[in-house]
mmCIF file of C-alpha atoms and ligand atoms in Angstrom:
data_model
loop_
_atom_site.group_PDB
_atom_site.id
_atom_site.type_symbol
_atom_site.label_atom_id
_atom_site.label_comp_id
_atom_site.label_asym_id
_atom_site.label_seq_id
_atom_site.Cartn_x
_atom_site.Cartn_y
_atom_site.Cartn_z
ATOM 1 C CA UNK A 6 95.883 109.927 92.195
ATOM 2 C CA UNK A 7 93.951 107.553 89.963
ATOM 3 C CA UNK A 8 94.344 103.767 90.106
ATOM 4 C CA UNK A 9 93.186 101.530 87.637
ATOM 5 C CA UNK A 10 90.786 99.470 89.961
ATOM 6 C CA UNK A 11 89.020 97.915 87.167
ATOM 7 C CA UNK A 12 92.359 96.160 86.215
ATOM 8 C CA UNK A 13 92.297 94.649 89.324
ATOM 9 C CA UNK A 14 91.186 91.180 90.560
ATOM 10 C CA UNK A 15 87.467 91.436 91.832
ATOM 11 C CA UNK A 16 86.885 90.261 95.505
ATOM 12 C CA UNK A 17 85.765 87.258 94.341
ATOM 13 C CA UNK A 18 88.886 86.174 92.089
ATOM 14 C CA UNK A 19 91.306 87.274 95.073
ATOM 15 C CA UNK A 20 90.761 84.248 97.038
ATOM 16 C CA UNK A 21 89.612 81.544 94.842
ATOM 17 C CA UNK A 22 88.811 78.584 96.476
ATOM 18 C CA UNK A 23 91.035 76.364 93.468
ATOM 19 C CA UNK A 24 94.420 78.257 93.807
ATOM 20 C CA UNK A 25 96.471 79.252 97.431
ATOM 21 C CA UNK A 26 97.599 82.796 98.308
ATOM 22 C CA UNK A 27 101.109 81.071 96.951
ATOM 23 C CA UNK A 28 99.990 80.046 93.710
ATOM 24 C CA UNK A 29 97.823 83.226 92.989
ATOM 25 C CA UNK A 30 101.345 84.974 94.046
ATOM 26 C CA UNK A 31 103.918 82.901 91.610
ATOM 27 C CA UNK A 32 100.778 83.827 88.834
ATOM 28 C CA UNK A 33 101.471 87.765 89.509
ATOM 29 C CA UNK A 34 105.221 87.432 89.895
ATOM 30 C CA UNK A 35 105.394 85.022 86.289
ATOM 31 C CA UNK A 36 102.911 87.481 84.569
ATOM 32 C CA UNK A 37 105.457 90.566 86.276
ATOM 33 C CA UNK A 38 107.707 92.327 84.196
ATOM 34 C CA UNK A 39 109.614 94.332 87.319
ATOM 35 C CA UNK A 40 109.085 92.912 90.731
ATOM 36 C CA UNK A 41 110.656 94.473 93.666
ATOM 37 C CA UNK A 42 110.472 93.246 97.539
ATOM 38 C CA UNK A 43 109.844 95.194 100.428
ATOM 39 C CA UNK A 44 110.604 93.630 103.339
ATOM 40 C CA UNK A 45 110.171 94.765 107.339
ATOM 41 C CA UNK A 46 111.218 93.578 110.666
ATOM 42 C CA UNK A 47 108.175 90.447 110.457
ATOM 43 C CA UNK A 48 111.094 88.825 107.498
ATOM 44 C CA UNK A 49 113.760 88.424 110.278
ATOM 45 C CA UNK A 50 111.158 87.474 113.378
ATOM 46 C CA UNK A 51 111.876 83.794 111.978
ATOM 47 C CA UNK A 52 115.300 84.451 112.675
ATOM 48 C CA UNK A 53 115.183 85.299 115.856
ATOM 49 C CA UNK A 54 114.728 88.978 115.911
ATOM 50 C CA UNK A 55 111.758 90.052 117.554
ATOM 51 C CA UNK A 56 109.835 92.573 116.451
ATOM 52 C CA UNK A 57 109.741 96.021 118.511
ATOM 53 C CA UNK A 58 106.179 96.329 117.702
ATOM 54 C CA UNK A 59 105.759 92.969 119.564
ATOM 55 C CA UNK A 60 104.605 94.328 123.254
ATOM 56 C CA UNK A 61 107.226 93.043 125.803
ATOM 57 C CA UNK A 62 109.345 91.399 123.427
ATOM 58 C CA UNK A 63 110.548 93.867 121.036
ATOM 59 C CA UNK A 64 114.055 95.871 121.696
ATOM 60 C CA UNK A 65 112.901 98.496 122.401
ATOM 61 C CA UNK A 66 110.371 97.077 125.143
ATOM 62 C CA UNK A 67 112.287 98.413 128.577
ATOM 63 C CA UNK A 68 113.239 101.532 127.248
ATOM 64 C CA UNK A 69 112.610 104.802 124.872
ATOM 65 C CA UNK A 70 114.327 104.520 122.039
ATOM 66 C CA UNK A 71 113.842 108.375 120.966
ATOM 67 C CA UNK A 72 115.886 108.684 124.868
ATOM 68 C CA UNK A 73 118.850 106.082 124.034
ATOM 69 C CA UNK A 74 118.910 105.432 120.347
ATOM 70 C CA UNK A 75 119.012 108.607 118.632
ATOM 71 C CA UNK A 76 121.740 111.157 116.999
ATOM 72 C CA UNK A 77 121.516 113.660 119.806
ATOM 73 C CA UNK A 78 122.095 110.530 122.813
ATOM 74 C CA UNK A 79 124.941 109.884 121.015
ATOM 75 C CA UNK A 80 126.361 112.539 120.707
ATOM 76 C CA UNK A 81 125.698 113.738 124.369
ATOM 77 C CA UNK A 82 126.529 110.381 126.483
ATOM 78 C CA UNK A 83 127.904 107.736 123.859
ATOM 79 C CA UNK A 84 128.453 105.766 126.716
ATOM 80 C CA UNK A 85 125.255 105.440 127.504
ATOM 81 C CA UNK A 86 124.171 104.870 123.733
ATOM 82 C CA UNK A 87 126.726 102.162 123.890
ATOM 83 C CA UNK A 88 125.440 100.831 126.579
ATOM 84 C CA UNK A 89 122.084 100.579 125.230
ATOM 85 C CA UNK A 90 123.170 99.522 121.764
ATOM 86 C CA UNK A 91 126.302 97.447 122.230
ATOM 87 C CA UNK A 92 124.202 93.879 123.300
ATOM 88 C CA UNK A 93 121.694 94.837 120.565
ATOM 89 C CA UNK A 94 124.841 94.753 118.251
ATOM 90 C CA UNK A 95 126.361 91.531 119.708
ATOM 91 C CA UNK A 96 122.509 89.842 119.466
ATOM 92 C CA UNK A 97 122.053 90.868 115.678
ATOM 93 C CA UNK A 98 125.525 89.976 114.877
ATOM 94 C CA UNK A 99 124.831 86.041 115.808
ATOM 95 C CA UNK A 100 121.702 85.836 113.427
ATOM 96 C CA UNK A 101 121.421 84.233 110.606
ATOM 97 C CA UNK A 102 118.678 84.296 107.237
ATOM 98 C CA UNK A 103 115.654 81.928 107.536
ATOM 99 C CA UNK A 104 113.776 80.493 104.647
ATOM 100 C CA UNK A 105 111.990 83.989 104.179
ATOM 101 C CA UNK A 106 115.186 85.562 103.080
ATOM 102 C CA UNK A 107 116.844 82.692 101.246
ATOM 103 C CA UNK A 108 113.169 82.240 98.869
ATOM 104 C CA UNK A 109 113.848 86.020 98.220
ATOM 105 C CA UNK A 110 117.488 85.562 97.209
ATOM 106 C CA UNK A 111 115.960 82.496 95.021
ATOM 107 C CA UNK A 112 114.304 84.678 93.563
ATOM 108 C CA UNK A 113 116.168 87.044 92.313
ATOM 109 C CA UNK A 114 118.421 84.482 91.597
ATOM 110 C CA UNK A 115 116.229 83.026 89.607
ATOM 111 C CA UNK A 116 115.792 86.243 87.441
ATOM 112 C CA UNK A 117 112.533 87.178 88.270
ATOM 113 C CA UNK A 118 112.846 89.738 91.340
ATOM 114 C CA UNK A 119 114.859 93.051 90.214
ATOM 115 C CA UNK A 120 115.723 93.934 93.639
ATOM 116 C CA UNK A 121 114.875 94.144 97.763
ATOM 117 C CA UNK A 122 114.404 97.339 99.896
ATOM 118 C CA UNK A 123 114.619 96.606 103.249
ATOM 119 C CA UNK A 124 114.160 98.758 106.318
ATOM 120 C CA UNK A 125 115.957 96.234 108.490
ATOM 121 C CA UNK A 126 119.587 96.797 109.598
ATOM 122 C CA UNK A 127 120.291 93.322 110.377
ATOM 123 C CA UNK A 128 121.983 92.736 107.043
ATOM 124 C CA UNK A 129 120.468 89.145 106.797
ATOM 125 C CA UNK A 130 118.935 89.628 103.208
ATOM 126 C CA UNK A 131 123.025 90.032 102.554
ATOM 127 C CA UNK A 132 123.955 87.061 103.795
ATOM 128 C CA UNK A 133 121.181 85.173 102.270
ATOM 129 C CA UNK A 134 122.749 86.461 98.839
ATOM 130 C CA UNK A 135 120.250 89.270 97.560
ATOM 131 C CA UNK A 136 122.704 91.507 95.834
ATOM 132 C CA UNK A 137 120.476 94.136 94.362
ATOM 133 C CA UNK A 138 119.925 95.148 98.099
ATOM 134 C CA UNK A 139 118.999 98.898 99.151
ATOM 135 C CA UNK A 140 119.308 99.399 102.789
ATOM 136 C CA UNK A 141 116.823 102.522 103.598
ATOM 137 C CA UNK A 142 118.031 102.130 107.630
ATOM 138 C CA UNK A 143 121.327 101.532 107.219
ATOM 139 C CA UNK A 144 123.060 98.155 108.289
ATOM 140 C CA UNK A 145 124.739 97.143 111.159
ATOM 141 C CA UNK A 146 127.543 95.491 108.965
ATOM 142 C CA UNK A 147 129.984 98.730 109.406
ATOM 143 C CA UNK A 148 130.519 101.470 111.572
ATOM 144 C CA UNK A 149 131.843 104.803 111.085
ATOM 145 C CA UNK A 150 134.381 107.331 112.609
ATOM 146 C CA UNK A 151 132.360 110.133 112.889
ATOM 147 C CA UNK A 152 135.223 112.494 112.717
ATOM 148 C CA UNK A 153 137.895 110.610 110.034
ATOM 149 C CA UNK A 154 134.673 108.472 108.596
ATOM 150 C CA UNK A 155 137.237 105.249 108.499
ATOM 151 C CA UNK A 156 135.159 102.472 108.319
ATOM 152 C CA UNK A 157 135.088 99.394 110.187
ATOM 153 C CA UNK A 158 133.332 95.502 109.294
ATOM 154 C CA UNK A 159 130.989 94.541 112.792
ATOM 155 C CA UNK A 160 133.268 91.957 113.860
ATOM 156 C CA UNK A 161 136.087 94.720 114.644
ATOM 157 C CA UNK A 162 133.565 96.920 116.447
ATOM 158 C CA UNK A 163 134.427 95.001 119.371
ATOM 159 C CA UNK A 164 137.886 95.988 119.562
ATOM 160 C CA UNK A 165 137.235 99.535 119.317
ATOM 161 C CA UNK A 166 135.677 100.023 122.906
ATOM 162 C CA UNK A 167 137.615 101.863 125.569
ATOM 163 C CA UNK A 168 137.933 101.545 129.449
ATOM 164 C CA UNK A 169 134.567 103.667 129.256
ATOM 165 C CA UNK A 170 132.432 101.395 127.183
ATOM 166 C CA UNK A 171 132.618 103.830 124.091
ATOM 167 C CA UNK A 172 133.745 102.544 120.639
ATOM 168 C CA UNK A 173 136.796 104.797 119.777
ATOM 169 C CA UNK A 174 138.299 105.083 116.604
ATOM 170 C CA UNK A 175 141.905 103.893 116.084
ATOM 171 C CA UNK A 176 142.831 106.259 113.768
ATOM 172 C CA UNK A 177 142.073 109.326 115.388
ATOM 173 C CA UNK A 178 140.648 109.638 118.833
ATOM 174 C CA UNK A 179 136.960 110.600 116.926
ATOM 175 C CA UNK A 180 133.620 108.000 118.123
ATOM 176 C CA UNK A 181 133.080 105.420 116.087
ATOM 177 C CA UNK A 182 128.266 105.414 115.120
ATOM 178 C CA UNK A 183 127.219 102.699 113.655
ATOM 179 C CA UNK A 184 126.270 103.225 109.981
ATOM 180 C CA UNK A 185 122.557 102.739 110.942
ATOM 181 C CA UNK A 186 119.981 105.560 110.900
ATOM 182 C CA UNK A 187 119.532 106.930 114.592
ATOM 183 C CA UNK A 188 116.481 108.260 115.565
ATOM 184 C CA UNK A 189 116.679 112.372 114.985
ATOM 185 C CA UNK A 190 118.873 111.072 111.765
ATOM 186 C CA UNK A 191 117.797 112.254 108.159
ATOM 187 C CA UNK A 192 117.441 109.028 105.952
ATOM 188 C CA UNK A 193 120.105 108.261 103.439
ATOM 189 C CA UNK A 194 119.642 110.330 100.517
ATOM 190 C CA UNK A 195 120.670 108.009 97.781
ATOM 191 C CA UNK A 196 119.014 104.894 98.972
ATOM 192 C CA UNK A 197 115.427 106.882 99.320
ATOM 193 C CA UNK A 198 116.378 107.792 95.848
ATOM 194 C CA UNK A 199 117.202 104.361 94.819
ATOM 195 C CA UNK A 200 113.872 103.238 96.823
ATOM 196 C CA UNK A 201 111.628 104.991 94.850
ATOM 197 C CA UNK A 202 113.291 104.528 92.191
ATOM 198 C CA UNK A 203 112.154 100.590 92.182
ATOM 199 C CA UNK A 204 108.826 101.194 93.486
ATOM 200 C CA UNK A 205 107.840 103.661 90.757
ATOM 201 C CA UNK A 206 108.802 101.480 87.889
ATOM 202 C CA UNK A 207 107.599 98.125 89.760
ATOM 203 C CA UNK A 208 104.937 95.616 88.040
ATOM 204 C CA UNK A 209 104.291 94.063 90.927
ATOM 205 C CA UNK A 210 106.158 94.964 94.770
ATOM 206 C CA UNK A 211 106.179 92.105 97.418
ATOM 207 C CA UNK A 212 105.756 93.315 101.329
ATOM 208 C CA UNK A 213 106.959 91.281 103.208
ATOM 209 C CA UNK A 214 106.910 91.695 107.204
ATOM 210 C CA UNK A 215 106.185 95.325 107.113
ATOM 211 C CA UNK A 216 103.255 97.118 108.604
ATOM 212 C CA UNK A 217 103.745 100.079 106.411
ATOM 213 C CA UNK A 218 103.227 102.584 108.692
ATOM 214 C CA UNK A 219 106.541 103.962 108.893
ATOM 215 C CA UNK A 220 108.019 106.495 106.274
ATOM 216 C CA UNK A 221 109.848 105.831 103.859
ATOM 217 C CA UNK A 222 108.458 102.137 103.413
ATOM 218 C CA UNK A 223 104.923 103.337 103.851
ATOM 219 C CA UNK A 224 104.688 105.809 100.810
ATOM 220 C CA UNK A 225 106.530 103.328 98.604
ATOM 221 C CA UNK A 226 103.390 100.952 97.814
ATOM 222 C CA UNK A 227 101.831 103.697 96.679
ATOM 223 C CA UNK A 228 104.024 104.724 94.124
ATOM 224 C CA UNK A 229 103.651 101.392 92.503
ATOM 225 C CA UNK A 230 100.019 101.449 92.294
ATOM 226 C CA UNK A 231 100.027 104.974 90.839
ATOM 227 C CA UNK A 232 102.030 103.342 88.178
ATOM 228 C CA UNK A 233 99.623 100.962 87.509
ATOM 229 C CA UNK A 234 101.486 98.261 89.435
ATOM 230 C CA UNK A 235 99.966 95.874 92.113
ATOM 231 C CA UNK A 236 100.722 95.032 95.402
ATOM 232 C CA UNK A 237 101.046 91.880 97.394
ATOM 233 C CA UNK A 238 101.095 91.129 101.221
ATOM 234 C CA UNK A 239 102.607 89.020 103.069
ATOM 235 C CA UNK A 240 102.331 89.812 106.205
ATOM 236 C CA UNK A 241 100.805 88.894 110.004
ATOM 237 C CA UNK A 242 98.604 92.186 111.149
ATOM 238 C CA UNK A 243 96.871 94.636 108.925
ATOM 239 C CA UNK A 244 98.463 97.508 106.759
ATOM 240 C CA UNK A 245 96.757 100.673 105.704
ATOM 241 C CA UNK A 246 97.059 98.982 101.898
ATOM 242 C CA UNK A 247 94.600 96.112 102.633
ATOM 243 C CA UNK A 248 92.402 97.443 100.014
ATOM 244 C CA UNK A 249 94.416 97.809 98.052
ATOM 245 C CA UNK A 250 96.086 94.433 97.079
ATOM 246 C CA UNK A 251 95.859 91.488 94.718
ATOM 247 C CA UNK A 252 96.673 88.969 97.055
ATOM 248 C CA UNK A 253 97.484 88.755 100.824
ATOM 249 C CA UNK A 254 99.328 85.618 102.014
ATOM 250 C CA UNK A 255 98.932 85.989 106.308
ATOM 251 C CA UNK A 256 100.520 82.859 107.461
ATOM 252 C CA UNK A 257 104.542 82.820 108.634
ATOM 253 C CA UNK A 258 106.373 84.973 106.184
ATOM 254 C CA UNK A 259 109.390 82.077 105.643
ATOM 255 C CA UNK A 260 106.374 79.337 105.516
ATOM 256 C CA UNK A 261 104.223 81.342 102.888
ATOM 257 C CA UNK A 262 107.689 82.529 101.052
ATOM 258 C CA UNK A 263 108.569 78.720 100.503
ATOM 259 C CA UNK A 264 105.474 78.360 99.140
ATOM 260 C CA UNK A 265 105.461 80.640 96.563
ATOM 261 C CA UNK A 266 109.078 79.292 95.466
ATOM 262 C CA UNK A 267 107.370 76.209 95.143
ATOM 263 C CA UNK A 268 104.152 76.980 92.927
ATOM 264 C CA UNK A 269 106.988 78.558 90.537
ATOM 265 C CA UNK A 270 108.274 75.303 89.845
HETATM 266 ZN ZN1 ZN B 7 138.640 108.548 113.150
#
């Protein structure tokens, strides 16, 4: 895969001592034809959501999520998943966008981000007001009969759980999954799609609070820069495209976010 290194900043223009991470940022987004975000769990840890990879405080800290959280515990002792997963829901239903998603929604807004992939379920980049939204996890926002496939908004999840603790559908007796992508789950086809869609025709792609380890949001970088595109970080922690970026802004993602907003004017 060739990448057009020469095109890109030299080590010494990355970090020039005249111009913050921010302003170098608003440069590549104004100079962008196409810019798409890609945002991980680090966008909503301002929020209040901690993330997993955060040792003790993550979600999945007391438990294994492969054991709890995925297709096959469902299907085989829902109460249990429920168990597991109904506080989680309850917890991520109270949460609300920071400054990190609302500078994103600004942005695109503003006309100069096309869209956001997120691999967060939390639908907060929603209720900021990002509309050109691909979900490559799912959302939390509705859950699914997994026998009718009626559909029901978070807030009526509630209702939906018998004596047992299971969420029952009220149309048939079928369980009611939450339209988020278990573990042992195969990704959703036409947001992957969608995904790479963006990233292969993408200028410039923001990553925001992702390490970029895990598929599908860690192969999507690279399609931009085979493109030609460039990449920029913002992010706490290193990613495996540290070499590979224009700019890196490291500070808090909803801080450094505000910032850029600002240097736009
Ligand atoms: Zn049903």
């Amino acid at each position: 895969m060739e990448r057009q290194v020469g095109a890109r900043p030299t080590a010494d223009s990355r970090r020039p001592s005249t111009r913050s991470g921010a302003e170098l940022l608003a440069e590549l987004i104004h100079g962008s034809g196409s810019t798409v975000a890609l945002t991980g769990a680090g966008i909503s840890v301002p929020s209040g959501i901690p993330d997993f990879r955060t040792p003790g405080e993550g979600i999945w800290s007391d438990v294994d999520p492969f054991e709890v959280a995925s297709i096959d515990a469902f299907r085989r002792d829902p109460k249990r998943f429920w168990d597991f997963y109904r506080p989680r829901f309850g917890m991520l239903g109270d949460k609300l966008p920071n400054p990190a998603h609302d500078a994103l929604a600004t942005l695109e807004a503003e006309g100069v981000l096309d869209a956001v992939i997120t691999q967060n379920i939390d639908r907060l980049h929603r209720a900021a007001g990002t509309r050109e939204l691909v979900e490559v996890h799912g959302s939390i926002a509705t859950s699914s009969c997994i026998t009718c496939g009626h559909s029901y908004d978070l807030d009526d999840v509630e209702g939906l759980f018998d004596s047992r603790g299971i969420a029952v559908c009220d149309v048939c007796p079928g369980l009611v999954k939450p339209d988020v992508v278990l573990f042992g789950e195969l990704l959703p086809v036409a947001a992957i799609e969608r995904a790479r869609e963006l990233a292969s025709a993408a200028d410039l792609m923001i990553c925001v609070g992702s390490s970029l380890e895990v598929f599908p949001a860690a192969g999507l970088p690279e399609l931009t820069l085979a493109h030609g595109g460039e990449i920029a970080l913002v992010t706490i922690g290193s990613t495996p495209y540290d070499r590979d970026d224009a700019v890196k802004l490291d500070g808090d993602v909803a801080v450094e976010l505000t910032a850029v907003l600002a240097a736009l004017g």
